[in-house]
PDB file of C-alpha atoms in Angstrom:
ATOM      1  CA  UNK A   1      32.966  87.750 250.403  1.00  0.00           C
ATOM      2  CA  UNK A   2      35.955  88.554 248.192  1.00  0.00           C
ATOM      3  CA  UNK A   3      37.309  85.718 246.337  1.00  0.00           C
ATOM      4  CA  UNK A   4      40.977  84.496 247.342  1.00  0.00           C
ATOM      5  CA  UNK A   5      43.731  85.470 244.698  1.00  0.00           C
ATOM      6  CA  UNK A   6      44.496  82.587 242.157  1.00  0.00           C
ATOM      7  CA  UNK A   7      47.229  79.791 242.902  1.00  0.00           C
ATOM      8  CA  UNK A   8      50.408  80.599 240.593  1.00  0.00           C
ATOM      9  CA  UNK A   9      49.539  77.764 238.721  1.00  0.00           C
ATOM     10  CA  UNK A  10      45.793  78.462 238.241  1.00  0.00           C
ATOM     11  CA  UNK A  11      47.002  81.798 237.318  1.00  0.00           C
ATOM     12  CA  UNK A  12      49.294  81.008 234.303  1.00  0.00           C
ATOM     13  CA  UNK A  13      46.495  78.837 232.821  1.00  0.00           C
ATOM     14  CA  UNK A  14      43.948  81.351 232.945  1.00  0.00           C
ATOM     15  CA  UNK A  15      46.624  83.607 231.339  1.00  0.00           C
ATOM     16  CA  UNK A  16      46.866  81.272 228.672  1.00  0.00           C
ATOM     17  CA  UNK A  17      43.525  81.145 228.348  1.00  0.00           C
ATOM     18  CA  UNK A  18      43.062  85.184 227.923  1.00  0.00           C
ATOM     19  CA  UNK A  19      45.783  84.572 224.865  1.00  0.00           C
ATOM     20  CA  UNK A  20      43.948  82.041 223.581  1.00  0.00           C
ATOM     21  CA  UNK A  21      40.645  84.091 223.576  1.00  0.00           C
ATOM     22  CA  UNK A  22      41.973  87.445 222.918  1.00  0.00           C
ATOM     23  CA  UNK A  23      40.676  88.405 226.190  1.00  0.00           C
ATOM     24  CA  UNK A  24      42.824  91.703 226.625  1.00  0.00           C
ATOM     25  CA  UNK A  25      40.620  92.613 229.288  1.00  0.00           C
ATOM     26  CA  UNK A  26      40.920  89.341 231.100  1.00  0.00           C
ATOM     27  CA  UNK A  27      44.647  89.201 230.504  1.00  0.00           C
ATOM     28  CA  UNK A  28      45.263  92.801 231.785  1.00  0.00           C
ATOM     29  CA  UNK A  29      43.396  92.401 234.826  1.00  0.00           C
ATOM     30  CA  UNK A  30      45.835  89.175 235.445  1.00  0.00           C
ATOM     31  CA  UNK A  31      48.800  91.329 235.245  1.00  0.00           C
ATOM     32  CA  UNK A  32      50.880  93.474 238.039  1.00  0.00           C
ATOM     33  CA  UNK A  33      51.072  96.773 238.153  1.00  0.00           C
ATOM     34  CA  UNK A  34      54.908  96.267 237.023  1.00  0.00           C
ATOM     35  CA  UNK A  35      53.961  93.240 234.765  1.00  0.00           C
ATOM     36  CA  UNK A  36      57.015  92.109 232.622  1.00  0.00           C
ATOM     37  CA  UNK A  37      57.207  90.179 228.922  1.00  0.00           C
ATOM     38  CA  UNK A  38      60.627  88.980 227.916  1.00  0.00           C
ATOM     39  CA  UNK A  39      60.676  87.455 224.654  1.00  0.00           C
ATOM     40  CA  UNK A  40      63.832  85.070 224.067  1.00  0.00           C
ATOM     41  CA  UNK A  41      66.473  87.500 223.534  1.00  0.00           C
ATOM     42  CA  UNK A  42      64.797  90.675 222.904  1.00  0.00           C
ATOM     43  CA  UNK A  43      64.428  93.856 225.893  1.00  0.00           C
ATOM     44  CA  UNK A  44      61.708  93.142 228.696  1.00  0.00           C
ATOM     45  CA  UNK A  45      58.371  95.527 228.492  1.00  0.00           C
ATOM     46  CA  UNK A  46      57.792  96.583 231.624  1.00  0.00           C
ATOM     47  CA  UNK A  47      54.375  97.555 233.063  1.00  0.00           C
ATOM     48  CA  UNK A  48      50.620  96.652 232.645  1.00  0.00           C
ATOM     49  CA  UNK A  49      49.272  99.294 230.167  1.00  0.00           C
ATOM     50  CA  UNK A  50      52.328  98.635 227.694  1.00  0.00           C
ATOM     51  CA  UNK A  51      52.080  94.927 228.085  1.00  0.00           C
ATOM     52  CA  UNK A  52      47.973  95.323 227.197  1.00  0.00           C
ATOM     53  CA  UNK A  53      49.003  97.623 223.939  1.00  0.00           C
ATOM     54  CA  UNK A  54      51.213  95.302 223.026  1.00  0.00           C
ATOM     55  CA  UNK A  55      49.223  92.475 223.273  1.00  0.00           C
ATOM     56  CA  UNK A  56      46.360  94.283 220.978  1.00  0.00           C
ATOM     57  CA  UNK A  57      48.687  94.701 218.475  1.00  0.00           C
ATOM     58  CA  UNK A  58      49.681  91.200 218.391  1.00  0.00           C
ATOM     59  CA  UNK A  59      46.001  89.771 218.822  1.00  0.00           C
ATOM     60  CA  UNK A  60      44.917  92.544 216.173  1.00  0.00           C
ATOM     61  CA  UNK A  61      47.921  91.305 213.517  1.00  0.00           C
ATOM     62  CA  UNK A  62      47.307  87.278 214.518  1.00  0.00           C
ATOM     63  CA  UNK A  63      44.308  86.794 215.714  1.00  0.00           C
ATOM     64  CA  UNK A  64      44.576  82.945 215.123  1.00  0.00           C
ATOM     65  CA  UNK A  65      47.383  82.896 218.176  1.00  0.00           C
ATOM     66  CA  UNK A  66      46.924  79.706 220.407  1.00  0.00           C
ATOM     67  CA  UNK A  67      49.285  78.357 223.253  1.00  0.00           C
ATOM     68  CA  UNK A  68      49.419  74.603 223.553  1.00  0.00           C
ATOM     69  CA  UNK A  69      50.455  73.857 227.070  1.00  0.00           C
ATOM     70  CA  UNK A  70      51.833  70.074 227.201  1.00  0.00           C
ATOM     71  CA  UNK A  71      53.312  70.288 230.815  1.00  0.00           C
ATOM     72  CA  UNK A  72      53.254  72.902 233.421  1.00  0.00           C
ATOM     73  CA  UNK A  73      56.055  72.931 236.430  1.00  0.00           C
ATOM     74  CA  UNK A  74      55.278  75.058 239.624  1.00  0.00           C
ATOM     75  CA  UNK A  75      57.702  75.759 242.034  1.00  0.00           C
ATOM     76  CA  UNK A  76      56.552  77.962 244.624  1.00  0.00           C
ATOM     77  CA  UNK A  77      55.403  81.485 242.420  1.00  0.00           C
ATOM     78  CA  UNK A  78      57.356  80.528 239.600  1.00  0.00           C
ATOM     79  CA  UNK A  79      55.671  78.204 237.130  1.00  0.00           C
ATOM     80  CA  UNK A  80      57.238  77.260 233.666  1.00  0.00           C
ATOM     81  CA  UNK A  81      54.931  75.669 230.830  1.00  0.00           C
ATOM     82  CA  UNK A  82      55.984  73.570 228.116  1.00  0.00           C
ATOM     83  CA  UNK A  83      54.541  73.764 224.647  1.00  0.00           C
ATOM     84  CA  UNK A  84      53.807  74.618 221.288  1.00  0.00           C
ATOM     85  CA  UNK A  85      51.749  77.579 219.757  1.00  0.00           C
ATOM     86  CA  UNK A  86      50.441  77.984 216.107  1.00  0.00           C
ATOM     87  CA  UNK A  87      49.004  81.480 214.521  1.00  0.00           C
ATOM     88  CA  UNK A  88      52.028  83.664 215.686  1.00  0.00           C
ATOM     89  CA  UNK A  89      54.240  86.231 214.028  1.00  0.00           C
ATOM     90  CA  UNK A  90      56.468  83.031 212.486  1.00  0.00           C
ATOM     91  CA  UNK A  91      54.118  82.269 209.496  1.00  0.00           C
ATOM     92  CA  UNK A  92      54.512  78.555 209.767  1.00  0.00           C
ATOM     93  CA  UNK A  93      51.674  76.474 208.466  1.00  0.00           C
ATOM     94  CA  UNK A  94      50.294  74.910 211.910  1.00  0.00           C
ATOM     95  CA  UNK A  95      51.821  71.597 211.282  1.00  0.00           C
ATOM     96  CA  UNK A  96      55.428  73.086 211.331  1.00  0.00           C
ATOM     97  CA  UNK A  97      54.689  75.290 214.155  1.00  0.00           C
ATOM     98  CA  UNK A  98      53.405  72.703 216.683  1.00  0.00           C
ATOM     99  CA  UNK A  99      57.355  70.972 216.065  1.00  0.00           C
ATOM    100  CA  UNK A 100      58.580  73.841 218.067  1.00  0.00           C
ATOM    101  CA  UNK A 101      58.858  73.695 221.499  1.00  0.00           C
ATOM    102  CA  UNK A 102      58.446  76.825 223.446  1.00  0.00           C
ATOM    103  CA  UNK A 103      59.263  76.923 227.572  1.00  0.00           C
ATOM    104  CA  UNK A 104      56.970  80.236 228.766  1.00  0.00           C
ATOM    105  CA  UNK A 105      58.284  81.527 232.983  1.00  0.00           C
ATOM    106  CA  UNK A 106      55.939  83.075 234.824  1.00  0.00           C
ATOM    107  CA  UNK A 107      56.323  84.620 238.247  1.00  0.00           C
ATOM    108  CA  UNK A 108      53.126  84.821 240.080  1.00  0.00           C
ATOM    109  CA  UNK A 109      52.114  86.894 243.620  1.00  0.00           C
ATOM    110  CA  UNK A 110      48.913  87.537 245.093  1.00  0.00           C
ATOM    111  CA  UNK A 111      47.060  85.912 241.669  1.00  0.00           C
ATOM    112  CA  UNK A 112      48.880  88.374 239.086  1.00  0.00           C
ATOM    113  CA  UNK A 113      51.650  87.792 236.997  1.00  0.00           C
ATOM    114  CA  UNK A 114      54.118  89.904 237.174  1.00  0.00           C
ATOM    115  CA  UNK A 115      56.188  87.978 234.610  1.00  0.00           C
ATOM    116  CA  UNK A 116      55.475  86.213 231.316  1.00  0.00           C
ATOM    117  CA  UNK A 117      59.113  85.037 229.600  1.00  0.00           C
ATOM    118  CA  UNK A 118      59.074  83.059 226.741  1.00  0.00           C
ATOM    119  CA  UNK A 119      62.326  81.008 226.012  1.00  0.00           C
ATOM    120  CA  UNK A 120      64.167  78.709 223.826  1.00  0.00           C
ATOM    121  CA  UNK A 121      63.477  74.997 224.710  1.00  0.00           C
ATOM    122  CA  UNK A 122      67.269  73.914 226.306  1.00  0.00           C
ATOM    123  CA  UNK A 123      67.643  70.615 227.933  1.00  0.00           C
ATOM    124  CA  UNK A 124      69.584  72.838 230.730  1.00  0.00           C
ATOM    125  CA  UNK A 125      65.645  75.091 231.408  1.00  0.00           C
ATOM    126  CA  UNK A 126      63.960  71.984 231.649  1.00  0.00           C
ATOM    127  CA  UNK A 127      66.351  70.633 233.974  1.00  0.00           C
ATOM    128  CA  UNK A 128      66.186  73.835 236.324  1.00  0.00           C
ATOM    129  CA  UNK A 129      62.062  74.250 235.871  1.00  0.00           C
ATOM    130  CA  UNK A 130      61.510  71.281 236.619  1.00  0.00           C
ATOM    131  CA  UNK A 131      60.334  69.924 232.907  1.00  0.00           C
ATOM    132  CA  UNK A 132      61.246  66.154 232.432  1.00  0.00           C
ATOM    133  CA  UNK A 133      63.271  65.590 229.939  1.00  0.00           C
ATOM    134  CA  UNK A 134      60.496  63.530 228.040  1.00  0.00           C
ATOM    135  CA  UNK A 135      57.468  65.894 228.472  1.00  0.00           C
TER     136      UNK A 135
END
């Protein structure tokens, strides 16, 4: 019997869990067909095989890359995660990374993401996710 698609929720934390591994294969198989990544400011990348290149490159330049989920909000298909990371592209020693609060978006149907956003921490996002205030 096929197994049912994941819950949005379970789907963003096995999501984080492919970045966490560098499980490109894992990841890519968790994204839609027209999968987007927005980082903060910069122009979305649109679909699955660019979002898996991309996503080599960055596991291939910091392979130490880890996502520190501290509170995840769910609101029908759209789930927002609070938290921290260390290893990325900022070259902070760990210590000063984990200070930095991170809110990732993620828009979920049928157990794929077709949205991975990472924003700026805003007392205003938290509000509208869902975050408390005190997470």
């Amino acid at each position: 019997m096929p197994r049912q698609p994941l819950p949005p929720t379970a789907a963003v934390v096995r999501f984080i869990d492919c970045i966490n591994c560098g499980d490109l294969e894992g990841l890519g198989a968790l994204m839609s067909a027209d999968h987007r990544l927005v980082v903060l400011d910069e122009r979305p990348l649109v679909g699955r095989d660019a979002n898996i290149d991309a996503w080599n490159g960055y596991f291939s330049a910091f392979p130490d890359y880890v996502i520190y989920p501290r509170h995840i909000a769910t609101a029908g298909a759209n789930v927002a995660v609070l938290g921290t990371t260390t290893g990325s592209h900022l070259g902070l020693v760990d210590e000063d990374e984990m200070q930095l609060d991170v809110i990732w978006l993620a828009e979920s149907s049928d157990g794929r993401l077709s949205l991975w956003l990472v924003a700026e921490d805003t007392p205003s996002l938290r509000e509208s996710t869902g975050i408390p205030s005190t997470a």
